[in-house]
Coordinates of C-alpha atoms in Angstrom, one line a residue:
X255 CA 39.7 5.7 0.9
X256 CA 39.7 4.3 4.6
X257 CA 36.9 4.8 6.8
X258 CA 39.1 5.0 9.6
X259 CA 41.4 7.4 10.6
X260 CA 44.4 7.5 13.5
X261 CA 44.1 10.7 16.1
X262 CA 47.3 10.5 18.4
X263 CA 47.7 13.1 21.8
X264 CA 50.8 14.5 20.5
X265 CA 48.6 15.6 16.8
X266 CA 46.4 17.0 20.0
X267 CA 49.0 18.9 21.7
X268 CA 51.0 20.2 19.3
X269 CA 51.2 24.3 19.7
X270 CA 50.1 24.2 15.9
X271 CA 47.1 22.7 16.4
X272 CA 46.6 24.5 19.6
X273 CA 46.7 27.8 18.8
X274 CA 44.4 27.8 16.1
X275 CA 40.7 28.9 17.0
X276 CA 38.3 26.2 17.3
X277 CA 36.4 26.2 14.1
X278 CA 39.9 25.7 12.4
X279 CA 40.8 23.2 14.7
X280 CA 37.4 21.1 13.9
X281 CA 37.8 21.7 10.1
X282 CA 41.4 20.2 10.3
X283 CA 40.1 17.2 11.8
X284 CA 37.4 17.3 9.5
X285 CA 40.1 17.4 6.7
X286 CA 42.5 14.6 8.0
X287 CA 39.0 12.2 8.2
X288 CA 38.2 12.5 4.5
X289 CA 41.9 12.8 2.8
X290 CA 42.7 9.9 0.6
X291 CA 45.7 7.3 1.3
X292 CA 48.4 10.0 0.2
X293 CA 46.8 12.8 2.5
X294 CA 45.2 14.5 -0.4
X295 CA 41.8 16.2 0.3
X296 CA 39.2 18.1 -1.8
X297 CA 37.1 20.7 -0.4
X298 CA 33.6 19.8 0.4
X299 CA 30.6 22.0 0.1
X300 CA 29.0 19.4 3.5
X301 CA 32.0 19.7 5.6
X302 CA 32.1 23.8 4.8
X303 CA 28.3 23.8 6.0
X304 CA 28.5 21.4 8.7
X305 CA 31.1 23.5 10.4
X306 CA 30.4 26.8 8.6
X307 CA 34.1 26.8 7.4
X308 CA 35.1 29.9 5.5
X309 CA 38.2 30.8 3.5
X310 CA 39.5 32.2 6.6
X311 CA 40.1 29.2 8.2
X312 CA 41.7 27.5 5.5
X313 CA 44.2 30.2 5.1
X314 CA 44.7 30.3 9.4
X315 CA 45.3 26.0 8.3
X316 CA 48.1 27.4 5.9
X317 CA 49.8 30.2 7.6
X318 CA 50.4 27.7 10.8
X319 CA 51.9 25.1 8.1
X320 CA 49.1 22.0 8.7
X321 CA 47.9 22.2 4.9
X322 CA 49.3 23.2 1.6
X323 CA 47.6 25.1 -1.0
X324 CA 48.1 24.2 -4.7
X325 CA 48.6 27.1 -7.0
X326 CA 45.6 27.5 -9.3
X327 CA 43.5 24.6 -7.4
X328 CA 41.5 26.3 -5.2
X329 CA 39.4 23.3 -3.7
X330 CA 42.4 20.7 -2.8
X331 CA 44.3 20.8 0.0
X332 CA 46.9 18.8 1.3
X333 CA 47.8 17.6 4.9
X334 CA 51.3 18.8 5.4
X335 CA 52.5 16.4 8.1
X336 CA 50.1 13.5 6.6
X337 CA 52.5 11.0 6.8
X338 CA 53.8 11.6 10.3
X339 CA 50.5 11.4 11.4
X340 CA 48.9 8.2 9.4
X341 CA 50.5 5.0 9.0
X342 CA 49.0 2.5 6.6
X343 CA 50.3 -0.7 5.8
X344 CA 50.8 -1.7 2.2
X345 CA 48.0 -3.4 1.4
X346 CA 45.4 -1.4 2.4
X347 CA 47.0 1.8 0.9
X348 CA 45.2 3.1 -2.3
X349 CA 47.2 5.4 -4.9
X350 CA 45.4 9.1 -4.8
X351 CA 43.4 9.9 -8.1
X352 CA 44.9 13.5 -7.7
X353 CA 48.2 11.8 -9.3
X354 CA 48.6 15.5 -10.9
X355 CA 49.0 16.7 -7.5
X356 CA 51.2 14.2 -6.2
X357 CA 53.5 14.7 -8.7
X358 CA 54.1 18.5 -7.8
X359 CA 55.2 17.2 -4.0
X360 CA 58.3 16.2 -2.0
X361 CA 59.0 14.6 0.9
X362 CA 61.2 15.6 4.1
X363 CA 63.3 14.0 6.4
X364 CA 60.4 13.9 8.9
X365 CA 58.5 12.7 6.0
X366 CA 56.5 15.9 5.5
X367 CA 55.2 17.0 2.1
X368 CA 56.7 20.8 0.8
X369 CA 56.2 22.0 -2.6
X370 CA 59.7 23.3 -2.6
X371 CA 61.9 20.7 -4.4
X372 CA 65.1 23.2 -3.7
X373 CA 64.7 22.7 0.6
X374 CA 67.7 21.2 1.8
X375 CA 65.7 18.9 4.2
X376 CA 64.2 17.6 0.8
X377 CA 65.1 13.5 0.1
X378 CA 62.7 12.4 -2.8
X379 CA 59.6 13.4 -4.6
X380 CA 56.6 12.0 -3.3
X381 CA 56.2 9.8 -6.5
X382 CA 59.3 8.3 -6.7
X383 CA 58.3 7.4 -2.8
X384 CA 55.0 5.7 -3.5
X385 CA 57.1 3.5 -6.2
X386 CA 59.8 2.4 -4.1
X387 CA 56.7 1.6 -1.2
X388 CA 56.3 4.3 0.8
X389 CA 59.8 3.1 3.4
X390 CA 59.9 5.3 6.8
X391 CA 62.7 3.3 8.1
X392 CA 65.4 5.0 5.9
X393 CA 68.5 5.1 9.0
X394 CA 70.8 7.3 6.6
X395 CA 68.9 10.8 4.4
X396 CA 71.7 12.1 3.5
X397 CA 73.0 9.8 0.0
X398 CA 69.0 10.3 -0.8
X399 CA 69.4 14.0 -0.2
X400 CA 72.4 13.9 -1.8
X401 CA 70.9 11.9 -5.6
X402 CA 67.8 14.6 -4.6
X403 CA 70.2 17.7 -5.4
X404 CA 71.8 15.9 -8.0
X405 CA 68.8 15.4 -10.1
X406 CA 67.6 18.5 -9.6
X407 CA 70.6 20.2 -10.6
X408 CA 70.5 18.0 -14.0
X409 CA 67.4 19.0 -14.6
X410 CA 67.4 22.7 -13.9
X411 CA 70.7 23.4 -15.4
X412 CA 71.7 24.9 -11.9
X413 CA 71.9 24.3 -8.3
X414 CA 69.8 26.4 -6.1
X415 CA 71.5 24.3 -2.8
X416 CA 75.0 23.9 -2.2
X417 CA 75.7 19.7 -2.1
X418 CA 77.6 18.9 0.4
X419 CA 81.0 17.5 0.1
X420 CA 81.6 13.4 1.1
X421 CA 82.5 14.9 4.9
X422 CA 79.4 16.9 4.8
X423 CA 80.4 20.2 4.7
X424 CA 79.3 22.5 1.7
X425 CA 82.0 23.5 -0.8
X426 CA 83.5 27.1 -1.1
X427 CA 80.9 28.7 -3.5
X428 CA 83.1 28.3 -6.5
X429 CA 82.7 24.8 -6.2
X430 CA 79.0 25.4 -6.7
X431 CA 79.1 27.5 -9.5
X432 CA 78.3 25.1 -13.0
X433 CA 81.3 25.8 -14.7
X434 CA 82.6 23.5 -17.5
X435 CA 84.2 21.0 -15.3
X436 CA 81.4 20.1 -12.8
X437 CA 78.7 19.6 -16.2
X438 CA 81.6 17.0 -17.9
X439 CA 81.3 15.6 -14.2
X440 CA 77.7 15.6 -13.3
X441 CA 77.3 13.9 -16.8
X442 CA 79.9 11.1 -16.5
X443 CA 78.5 10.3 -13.3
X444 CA 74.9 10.0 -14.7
X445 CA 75.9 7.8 -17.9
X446 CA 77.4 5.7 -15.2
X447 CA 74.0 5.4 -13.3
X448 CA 72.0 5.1 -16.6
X449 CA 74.1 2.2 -18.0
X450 CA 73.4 0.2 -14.7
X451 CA 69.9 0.9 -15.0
X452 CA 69.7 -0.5 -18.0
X453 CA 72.2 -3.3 -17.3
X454 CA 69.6 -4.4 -14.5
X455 CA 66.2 -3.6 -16.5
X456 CA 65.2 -7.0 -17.1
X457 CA 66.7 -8.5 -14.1
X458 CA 63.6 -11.2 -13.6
X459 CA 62.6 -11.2 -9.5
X460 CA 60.8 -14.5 -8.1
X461 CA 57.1 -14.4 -7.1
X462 CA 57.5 -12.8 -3.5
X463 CA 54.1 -11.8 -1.6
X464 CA 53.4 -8.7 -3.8
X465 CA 53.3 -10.3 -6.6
X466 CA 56.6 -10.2 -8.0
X467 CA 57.3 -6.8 -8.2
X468 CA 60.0 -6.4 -6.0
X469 CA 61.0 -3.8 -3.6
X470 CA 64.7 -1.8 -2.4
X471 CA 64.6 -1.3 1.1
X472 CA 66.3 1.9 0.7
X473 CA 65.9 4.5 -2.3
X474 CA 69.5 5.3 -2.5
X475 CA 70.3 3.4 -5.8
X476 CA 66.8 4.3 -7.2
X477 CA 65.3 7.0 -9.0
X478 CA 61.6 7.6 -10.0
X479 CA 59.7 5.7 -12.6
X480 CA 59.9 8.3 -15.6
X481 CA 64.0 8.2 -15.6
X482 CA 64.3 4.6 -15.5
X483 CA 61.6 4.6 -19.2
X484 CA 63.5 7.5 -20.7
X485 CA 66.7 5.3 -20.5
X486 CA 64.9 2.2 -21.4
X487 CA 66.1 1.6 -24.6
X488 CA 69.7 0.7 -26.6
X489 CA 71.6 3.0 -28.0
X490 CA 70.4 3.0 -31.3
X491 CA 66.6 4.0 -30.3
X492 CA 66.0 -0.6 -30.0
X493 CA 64.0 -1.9 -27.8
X494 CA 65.9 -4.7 -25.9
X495 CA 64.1 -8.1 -24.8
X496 CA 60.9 -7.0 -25.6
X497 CA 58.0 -9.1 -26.4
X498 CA 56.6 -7.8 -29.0
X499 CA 53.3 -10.1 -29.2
X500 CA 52.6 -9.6 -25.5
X501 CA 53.3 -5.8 -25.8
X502 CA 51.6 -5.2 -29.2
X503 CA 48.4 -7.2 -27.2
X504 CA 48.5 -4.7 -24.7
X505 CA 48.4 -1.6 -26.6
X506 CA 45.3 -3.2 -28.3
X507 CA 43.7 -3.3 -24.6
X508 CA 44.4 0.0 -23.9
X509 CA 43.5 1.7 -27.6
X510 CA 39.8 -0.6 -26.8
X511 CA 39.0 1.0 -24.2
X512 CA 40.2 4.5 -24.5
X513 CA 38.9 7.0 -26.6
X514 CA 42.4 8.0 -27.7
X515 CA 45.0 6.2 -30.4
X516 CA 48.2 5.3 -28.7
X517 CA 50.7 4.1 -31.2
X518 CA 52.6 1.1 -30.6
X519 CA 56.2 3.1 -31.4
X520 CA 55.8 4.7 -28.4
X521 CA 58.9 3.4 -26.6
X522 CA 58.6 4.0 -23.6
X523 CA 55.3 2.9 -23.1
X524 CA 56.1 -0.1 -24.8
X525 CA 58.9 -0.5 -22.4
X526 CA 57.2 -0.4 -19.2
X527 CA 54.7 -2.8 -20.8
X528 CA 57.9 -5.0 -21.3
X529 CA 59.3 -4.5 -17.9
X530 CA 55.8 -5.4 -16.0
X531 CA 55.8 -8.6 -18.0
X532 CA 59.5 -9.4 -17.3
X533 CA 58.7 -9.1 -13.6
X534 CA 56.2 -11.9 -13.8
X535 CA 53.1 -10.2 -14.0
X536 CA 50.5 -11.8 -16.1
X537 CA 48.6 -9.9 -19.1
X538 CA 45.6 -9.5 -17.2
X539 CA 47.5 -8.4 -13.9
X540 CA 48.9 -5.5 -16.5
X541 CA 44.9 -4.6 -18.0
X542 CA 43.8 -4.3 -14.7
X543 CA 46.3 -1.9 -13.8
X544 CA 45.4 -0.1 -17.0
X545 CA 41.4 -0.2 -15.9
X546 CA 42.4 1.6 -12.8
X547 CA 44.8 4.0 -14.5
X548 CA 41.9 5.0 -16.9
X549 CA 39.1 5.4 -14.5
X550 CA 40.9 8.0 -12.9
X551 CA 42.0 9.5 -16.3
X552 CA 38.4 9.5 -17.2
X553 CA 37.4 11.7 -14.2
X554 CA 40.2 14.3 -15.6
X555 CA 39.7 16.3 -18.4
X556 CA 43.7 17.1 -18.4
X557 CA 44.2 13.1 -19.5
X558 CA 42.1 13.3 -22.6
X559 CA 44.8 13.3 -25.2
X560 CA 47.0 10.4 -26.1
X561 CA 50.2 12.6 -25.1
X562 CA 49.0 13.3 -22.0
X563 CA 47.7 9.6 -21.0
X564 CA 50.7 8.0 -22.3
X565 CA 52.6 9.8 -20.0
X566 CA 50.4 9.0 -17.2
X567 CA 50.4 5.3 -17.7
X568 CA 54.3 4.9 -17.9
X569 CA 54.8 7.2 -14.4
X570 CA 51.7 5.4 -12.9
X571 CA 51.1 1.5 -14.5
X572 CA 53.8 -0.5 -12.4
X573 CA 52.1 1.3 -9.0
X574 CA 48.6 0.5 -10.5
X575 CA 49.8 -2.8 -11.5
X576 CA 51.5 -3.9 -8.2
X577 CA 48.8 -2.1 -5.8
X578 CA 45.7 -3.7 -7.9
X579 CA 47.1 -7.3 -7.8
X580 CA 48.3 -6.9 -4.0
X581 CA 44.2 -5.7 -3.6
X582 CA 43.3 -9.0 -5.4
X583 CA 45.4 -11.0 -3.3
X584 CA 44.0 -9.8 -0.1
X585 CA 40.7 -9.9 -1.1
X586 CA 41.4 -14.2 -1.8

């Protein structure tokens, strides 16, 4: 975490911040000092003494929309408009270790966090985001607003949001209703995207400055890290391309120095092993992104089951991966 922190007037002057009473005001500066890169924040018995914060003052920090609660968490907060306020360039960032809680948030078109993945002003989850390098110099919102609604719709089974028409207008409400038509539809178009994906898998990308890994300027023809491994694979269940000594080599790593047993049929963590070493990163690159993947997973009881981790390594390895070797470089 950074030892430095950016104030600006305008954080200073806005009628938010204004209006609250002081001890609130103090705690939220208090609170954007010691969040993490991604704006994430646990509650500290010190800063609740130092300022003799109470619970009121947390929920006065919520009710004006500055921080966001997490159902069921009571000690971490999050700072809603964290990355309005912060800017931090890519190599100094460091991935929270709340990745639980990251993974519950969304990002706005003013790049604001919200819990709601059904707000219409929603373009990405906060995840997919991080993964695609945090850009804040997206000029057009609406095709990521757009694949946004889409996926939500795919996954829910049903649209809370009208999606707008190619003009931009919303559709009568029959054309929002999920009749037999618009699922034949949605799921053409998605075999579509998911045989590109797969057509550009193992496209290899030349050594660039962060380490080979690279980066879309915009998210619109992306989607987050977990879709792209469920769709890794041919379409007889085969693992495509992968190399199986360097793969199998890793899972030994991993199964060293965990407690649990991964097995090496797990596809899709075999494929984003694959994938990392297809995009030129070395084996020991790949372990060190592992280390860092299970020292958080160590601190979190939730992470303790090879179910559990597996899934955390192939939504989290190529971030670890790419952020730990871009550490390494700048540290050379």
């Amino acid at each position: 975490m950074a030892e430095r922190r950016m104030l600006s007037k305008s954080l200073l002057m806005d009628n938010k911040f204004l209006t609250l009473s002081n001890d609130s005001k103090s705690l939220y500066l208090y609170l954007l000092m010691f969040a993490d890169d991604d704006g994430i924040v646990k509650r500290s018995i010190m800063i609740d003494s130092v300022l003799n914060a109470t619970n009121k003052n947390y929920t006065e920090l919520e009710e004006k929309g500055l921080i966001i609660a997490i159902s069921g968490n009571d000690e971490i907060r999050v700072i809603t408009n964290w990355n309005g306020i912060e800017t931090i360039r890519e190599k100094l960032y460091s991935p929270t270790i709340y990745l639980n809680i990251r993974s519950q948030l969304y990002l706005r078109t003013d790049y604001s966090y919200t819990l709601n993945k059904n707000d219409p002003s929603v373009f990405s989850s906060a995840d997919s985001w991080v993964t695609k390098g945090r850009p804040k110099n997206i000029k057009d919102f609406n095709p990521l607003i757009q694949q946004h609604l889409q996926e939500v719709q795919d996954k829910d089974g049903t649209s809370t949001v009208p999606v707008q028409d190619k003009d931009g207008t919303c559709p009568s409400p029959d054309k929002n209703r999920i009749d037999k038509y618009s699922v034949d539809k949605s799921r053409t178009a998605q075999a579509n995207s998911e045989q590109t994906k797969k057509e550009n898998k193992f496209k290899y990308i030349n050594s660039s400055s962060n380490g080979g890994m690279g980066e879309d300027a915009s998210l619109a023809t992306t989607t987050s890290t977990s879709s792209i491994y469920n769709n890794a694979t041919t379409e007889n269940g085969e693992n495509s391309g992968v190399n199986q000594d360097a793969v199998s080599s890793l899972f030994n790593y991993l199964n060293g120095i965990s407690t649990t047993d991964i097995p090496k049929d797990n596809k899709r963590l075999a494929d984003v092993f694959d994938m990392l070493i297809h995009n030129g990163y070395e084996i020991e690159d790949i372990q060190l992104g592992i280390d860092n993947i299970m020292n958080v997973a160590n601190q979190m009881p939730q992470y303790q089951d090879k179910q559990s981790l597996a899934k955390l390594l192939i939504q989290h390895l190529p971030e670890y991966t790419k952020q730990t070797l871009e550490q390494s470089s700048s540290n050379d």
